[in-house]
Tab-separated table of N, CA and C in Angstrom:
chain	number	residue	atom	x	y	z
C	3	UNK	N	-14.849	6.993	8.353
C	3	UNK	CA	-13.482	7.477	8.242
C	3	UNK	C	-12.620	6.457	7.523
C	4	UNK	N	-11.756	7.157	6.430
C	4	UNK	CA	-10.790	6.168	5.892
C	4	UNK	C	-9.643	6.397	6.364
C	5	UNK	N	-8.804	5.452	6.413
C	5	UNK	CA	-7.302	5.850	7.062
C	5	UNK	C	-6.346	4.787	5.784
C	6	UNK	N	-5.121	6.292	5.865
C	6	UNK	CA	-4.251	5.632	4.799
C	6	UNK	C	-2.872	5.017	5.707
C	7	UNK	N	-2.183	4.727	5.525
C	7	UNK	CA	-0.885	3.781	5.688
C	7	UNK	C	-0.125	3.117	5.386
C	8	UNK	N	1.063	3.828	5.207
C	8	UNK	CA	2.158	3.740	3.928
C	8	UNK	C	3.284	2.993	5.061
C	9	UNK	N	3.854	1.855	4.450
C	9	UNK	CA	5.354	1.650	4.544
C	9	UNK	C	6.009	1.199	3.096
C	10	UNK	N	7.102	1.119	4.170
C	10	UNK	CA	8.122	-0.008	2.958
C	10	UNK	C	9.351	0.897	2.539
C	11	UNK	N	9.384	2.231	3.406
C	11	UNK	CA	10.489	3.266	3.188
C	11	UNK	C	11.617	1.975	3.937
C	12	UNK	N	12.758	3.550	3.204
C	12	UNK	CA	14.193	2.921	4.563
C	12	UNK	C	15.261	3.380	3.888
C	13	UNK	N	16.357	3.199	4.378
C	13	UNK	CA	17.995	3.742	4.024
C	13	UNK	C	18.316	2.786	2.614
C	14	UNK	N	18.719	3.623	1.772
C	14	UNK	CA	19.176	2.707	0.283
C	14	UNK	C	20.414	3.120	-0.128
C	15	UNK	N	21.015	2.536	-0.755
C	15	UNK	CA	22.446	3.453	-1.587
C	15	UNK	C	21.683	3.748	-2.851
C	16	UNK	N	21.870	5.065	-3.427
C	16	UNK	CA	22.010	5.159	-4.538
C	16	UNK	C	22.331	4.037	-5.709
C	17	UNK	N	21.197	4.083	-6.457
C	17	UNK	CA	21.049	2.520	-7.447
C	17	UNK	C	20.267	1.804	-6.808
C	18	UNK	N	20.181	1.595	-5.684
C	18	UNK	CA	19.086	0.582	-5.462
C	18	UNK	C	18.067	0.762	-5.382
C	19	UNK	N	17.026	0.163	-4.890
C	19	UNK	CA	15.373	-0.296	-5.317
C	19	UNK	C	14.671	-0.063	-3.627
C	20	UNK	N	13.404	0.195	-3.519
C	20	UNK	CA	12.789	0.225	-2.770
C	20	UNK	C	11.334	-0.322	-3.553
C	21	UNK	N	10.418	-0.868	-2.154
C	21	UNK	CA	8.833	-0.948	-2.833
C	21	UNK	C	8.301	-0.186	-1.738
C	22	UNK	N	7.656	0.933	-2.136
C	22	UNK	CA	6.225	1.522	-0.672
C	22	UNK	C	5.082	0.660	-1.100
C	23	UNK	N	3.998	0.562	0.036
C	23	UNK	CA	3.270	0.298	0.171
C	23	UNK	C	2.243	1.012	0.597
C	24	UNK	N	0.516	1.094	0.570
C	24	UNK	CA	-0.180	2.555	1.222
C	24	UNK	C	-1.645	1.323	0.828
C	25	UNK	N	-1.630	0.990	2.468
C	25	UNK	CA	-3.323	0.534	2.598
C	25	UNK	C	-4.284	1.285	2.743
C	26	UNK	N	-5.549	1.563	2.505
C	26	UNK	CA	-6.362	1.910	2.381
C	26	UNK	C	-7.840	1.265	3.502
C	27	UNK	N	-7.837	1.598	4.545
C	27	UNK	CA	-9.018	0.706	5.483
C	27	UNK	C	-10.297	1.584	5.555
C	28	UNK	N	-11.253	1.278	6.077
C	28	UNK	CA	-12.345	1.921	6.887
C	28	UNK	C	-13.290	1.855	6.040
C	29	UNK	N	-14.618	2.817	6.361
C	29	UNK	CA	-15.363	3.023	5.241
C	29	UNK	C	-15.329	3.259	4.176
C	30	UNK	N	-14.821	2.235	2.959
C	30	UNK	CA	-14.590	2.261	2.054
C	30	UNK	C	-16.204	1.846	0.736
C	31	UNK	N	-16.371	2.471	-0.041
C	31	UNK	CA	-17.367	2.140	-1.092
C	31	UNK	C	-16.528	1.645	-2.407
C	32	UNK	N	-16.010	2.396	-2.893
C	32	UNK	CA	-14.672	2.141	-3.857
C	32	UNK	C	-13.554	3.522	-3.774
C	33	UNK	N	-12.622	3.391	-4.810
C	33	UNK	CA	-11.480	4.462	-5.032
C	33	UNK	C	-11.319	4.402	-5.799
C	34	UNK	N	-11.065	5.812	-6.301
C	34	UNK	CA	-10.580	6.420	-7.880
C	34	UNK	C	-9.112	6.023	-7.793
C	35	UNK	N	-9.055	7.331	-8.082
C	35	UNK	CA	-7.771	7.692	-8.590
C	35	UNK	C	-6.471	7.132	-7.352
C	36	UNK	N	-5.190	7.073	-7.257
C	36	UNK	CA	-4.466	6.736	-6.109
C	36	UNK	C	-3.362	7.091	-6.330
C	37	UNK	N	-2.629	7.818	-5.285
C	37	UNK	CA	-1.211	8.574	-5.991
C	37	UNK	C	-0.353	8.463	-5.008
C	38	UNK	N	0.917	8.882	-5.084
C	38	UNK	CA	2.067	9.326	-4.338
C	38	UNK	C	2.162	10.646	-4.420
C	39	UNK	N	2.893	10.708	-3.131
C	39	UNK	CA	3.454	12.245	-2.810
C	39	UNK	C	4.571	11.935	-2.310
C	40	UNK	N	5.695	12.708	-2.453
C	40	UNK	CA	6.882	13.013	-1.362
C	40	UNK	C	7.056	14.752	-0.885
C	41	UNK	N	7.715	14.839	0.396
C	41	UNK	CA	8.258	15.711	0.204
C	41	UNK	C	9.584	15.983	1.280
C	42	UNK	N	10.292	16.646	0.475
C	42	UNK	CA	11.581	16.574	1.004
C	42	UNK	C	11.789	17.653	2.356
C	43	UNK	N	13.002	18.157	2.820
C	43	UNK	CA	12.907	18.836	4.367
C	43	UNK	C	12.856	20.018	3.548
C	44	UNK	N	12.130	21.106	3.632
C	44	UNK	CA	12.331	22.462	2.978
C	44	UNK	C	11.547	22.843	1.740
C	45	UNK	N	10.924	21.534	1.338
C	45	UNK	CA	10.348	21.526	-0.091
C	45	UNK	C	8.650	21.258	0.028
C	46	UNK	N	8.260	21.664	-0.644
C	46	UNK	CA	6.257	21.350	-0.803
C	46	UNK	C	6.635	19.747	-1.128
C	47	UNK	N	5.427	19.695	-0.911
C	47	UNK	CA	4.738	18.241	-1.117
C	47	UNK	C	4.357	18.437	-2.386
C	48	UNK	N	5.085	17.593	-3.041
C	48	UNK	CA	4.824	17.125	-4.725
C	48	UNK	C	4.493	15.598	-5.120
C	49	UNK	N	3.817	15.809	-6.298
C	49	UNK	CA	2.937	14.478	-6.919
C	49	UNK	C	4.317	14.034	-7.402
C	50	UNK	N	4.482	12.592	-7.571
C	50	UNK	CA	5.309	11.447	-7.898
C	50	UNK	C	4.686	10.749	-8.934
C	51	UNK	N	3.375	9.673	-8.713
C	51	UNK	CA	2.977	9.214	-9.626
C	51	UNK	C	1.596	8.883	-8.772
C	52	UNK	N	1.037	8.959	-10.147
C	52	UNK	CA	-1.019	8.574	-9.812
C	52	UNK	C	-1.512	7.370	-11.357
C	53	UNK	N	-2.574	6.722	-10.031
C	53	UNK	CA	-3.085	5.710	-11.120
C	53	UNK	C	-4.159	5.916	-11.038
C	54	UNK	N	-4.993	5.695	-11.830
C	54	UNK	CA	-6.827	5.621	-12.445
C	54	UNK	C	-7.160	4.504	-11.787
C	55	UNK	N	-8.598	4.251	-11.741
C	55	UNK	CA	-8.826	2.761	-11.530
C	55	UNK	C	-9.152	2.511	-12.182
C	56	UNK	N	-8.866	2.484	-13.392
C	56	UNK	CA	-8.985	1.937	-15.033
C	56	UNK	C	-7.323	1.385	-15.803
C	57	UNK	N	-6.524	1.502	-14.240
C	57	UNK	CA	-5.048	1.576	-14.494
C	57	UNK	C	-4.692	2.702	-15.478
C	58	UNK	N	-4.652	3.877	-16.035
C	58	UNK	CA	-3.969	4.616	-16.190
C	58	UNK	C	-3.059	5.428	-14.966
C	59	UNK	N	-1.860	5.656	-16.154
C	59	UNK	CA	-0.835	5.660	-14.718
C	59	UNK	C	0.056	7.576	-15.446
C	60	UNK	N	-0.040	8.046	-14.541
C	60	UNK	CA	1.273	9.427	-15.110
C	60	UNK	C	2.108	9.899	-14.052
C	61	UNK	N	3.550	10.313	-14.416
C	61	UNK	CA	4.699	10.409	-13.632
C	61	UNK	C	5.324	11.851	-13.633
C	62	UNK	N	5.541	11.823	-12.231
C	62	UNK	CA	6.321	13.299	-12.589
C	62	UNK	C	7.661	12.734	-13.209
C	63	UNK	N	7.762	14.013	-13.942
C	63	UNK	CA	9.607	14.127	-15.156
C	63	UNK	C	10.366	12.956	-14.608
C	64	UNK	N	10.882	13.922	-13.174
C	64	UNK	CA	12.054	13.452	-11.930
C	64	UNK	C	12.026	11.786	-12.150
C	65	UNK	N	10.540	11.432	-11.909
C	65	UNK	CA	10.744	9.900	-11.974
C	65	UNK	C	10.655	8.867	-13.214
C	66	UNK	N	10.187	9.487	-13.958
C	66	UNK	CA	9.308	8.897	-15.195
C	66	UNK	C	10.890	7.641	-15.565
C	67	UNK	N	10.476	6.780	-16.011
C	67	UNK	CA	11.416	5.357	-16.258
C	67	UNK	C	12.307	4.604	-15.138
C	68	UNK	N	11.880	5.183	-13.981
C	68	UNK	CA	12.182	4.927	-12.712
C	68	UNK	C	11.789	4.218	-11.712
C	69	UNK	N	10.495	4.638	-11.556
C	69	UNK	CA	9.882	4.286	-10.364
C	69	UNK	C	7.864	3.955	-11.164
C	70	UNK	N	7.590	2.852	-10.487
C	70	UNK	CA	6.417	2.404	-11.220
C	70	UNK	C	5.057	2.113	-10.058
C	71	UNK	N	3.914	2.990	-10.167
C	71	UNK	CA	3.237	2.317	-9.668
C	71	UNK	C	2.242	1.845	-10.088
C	72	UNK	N	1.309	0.830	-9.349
C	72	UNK	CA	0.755	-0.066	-9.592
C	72	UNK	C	-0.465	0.061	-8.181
C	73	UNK	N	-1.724	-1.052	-8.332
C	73	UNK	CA	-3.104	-0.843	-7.734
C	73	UNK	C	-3.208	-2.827	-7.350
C	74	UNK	N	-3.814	-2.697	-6.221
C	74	UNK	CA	-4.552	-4.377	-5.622
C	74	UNK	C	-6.271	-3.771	-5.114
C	75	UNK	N	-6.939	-3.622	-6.342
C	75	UNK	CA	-8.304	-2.956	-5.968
C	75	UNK	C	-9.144	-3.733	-5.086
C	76	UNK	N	-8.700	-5.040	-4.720
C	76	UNK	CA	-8.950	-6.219	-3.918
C	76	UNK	C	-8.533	-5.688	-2.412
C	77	UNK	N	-7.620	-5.498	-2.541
C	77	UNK	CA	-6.783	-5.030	-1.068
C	77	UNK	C	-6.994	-3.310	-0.562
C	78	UNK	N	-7.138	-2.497	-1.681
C	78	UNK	CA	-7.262	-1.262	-1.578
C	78	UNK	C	-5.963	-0.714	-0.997
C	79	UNK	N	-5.202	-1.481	-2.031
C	79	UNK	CA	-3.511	-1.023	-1.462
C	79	UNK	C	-3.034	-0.236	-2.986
C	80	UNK	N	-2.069	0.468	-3.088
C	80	UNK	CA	-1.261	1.317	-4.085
C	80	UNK	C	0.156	1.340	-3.836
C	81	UNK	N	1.186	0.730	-4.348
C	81	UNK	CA	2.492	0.564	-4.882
C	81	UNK	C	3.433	1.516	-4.936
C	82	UNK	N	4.422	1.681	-5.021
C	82	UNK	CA	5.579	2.453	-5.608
C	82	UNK	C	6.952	1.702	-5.807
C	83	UNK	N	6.991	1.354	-6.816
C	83	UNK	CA	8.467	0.322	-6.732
C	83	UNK	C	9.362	1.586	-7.712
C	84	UNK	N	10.235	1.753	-6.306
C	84	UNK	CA	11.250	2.831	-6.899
C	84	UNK	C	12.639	2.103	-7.270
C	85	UNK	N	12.835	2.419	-8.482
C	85	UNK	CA	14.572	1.734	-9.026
C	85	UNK	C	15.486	2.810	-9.503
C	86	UNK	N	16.558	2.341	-9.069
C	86	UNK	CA	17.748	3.441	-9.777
C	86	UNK	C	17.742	4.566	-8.783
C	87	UNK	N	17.512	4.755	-7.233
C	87	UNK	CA	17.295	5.465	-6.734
C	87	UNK	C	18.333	6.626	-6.352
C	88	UNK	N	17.850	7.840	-6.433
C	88	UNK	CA	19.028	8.770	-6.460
C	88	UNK	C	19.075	9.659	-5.213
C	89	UNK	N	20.015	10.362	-4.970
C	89	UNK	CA	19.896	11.179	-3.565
C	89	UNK	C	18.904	11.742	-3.322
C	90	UNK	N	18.570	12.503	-4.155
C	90	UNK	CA	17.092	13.239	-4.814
C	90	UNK	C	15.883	12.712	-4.117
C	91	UNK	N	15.721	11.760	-4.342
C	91	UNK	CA	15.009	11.638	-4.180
C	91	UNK	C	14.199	10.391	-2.486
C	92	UNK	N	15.339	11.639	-1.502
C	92	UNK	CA	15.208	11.132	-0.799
C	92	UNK	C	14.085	12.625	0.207
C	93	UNK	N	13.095	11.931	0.871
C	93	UNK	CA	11.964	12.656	1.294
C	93	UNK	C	11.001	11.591	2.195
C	94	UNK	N	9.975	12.423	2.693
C	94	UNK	CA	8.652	11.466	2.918
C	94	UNK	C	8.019	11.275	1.964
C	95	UNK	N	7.722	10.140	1.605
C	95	UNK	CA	6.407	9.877	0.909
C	95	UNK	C	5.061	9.519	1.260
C	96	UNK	N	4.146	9.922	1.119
C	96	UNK	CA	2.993	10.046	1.195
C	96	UNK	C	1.746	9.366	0.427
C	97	UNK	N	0.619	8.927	0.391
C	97	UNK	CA	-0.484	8.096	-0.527
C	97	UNK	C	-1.242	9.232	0.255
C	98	UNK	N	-2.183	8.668	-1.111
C	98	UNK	CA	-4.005	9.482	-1.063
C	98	UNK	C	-4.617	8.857	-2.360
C	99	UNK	N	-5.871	8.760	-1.819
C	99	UNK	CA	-7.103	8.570	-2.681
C	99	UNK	C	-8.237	9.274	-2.977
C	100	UNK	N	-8.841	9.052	-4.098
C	100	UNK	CA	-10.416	9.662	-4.049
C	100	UNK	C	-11.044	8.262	-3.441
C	101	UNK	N	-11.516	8.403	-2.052
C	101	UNK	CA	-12.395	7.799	-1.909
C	101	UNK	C	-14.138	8.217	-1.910
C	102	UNK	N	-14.983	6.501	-2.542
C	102	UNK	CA	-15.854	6.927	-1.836
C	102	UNK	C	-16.283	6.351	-0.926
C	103	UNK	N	-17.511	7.235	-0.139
C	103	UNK	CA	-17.743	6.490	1.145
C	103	UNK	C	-18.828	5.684	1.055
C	104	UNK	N	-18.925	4.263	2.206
C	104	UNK	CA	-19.468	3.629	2.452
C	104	UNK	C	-21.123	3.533	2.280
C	105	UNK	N	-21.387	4.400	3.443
C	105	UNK	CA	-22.648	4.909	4.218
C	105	UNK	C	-23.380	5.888	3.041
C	106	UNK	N	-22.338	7.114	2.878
C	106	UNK	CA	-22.923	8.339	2.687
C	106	UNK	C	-22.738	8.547	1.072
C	107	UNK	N	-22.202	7.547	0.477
C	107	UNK	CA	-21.730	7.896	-0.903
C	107	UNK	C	-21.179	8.937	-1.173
C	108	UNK	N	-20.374	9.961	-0.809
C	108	UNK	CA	-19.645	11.010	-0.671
C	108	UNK	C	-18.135	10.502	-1.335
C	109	UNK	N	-17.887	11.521	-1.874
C	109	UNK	CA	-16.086	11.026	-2.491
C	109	UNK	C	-15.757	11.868	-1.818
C	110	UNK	N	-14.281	11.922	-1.171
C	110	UNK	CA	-13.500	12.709	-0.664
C	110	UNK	C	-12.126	12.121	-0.383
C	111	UNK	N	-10.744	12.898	-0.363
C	111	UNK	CA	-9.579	12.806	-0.192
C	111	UNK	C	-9.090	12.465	1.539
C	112	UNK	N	-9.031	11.315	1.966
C	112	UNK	CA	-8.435	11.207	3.201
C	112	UNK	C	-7.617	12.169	4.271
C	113	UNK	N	-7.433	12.323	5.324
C	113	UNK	CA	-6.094	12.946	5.876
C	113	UNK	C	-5.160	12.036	5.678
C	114	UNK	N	-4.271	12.852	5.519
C	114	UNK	CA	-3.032	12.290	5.051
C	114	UNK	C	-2.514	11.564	6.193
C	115	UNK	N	-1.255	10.264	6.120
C	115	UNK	CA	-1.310	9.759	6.646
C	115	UNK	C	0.010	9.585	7.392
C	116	UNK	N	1.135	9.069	8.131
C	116	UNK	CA	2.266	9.347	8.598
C	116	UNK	C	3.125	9.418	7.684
C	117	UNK	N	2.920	8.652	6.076
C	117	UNK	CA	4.535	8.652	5.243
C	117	UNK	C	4.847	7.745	5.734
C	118	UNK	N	6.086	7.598	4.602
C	118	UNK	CA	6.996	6.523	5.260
C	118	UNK	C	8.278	7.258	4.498
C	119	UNK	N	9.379	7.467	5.225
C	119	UNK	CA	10.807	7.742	5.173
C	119	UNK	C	11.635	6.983	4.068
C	120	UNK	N	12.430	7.294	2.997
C	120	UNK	CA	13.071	7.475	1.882
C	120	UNK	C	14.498	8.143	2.114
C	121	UNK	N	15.061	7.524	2.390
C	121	UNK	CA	16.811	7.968	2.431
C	121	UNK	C	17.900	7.153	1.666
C	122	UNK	N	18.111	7.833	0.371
C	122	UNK	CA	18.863	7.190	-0.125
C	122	UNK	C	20.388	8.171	-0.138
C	123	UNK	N	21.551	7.470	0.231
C	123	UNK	CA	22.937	7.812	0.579
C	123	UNK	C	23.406	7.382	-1.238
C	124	UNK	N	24.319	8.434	-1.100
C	124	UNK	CA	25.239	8.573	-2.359
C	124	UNK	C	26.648	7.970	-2.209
């Protein structure tokens, strides 16, 4: 079993900066791909930004020149340093990976994991 676990949310004003964070533990073999999700009260869960483990990186619109993430393939951790932050884009956010597994060599997508909270005030 892999387990994900995101912090680094919290209350921001509008304009300012946040960093999430989303570890990656357990039976781990390696990981692909690694992304964000948010989603707001009322709204689906939407992609934010995903990286390769070749570092390619793509953004949804909303964020694109905004918010950047980044990979510690050492740590099996994945980033989100959000700047310029707008009301908008206040929600849970969420991580996931393609992992594979340890034991069984199997790739598969984790359960998702608690989020971490994003409230930015205008």
């Amino acid at each position: 079993q892999v387990q994900l676990v995101e912090s680094g949310g919290g209350l921001v004003q509008a304009g300012g900066s946040l960093r999430l964070s989303c570890a990656a533990s357990g039976s781990i073999f390696s990981i692909g791909t690694m992304a964000w999700y948010r989603q707001a009260p009322g709204k689906q869960r939407e992609l934010v930004a995903a990286i390769t483990s070749g570092g390619r990186r793509n953004y949804a619109d909303s964020v694109k020149g905004r918010f950047t993430i980044s990979r510690d393939n050492a740590k099996n951790t994945v980033y989100l340093q959000m700047n310029s932050l707008k009301p908008e884009d206040t929600a849970v956010y969420y991580c996931n990976a393609e992992v594979v597994e340890k034991y069984s060599g199997s790739d598969y997508y984790p359960s998702w994991g608690q989020g971490t909270q994003v409230t930015v005030s205008s």
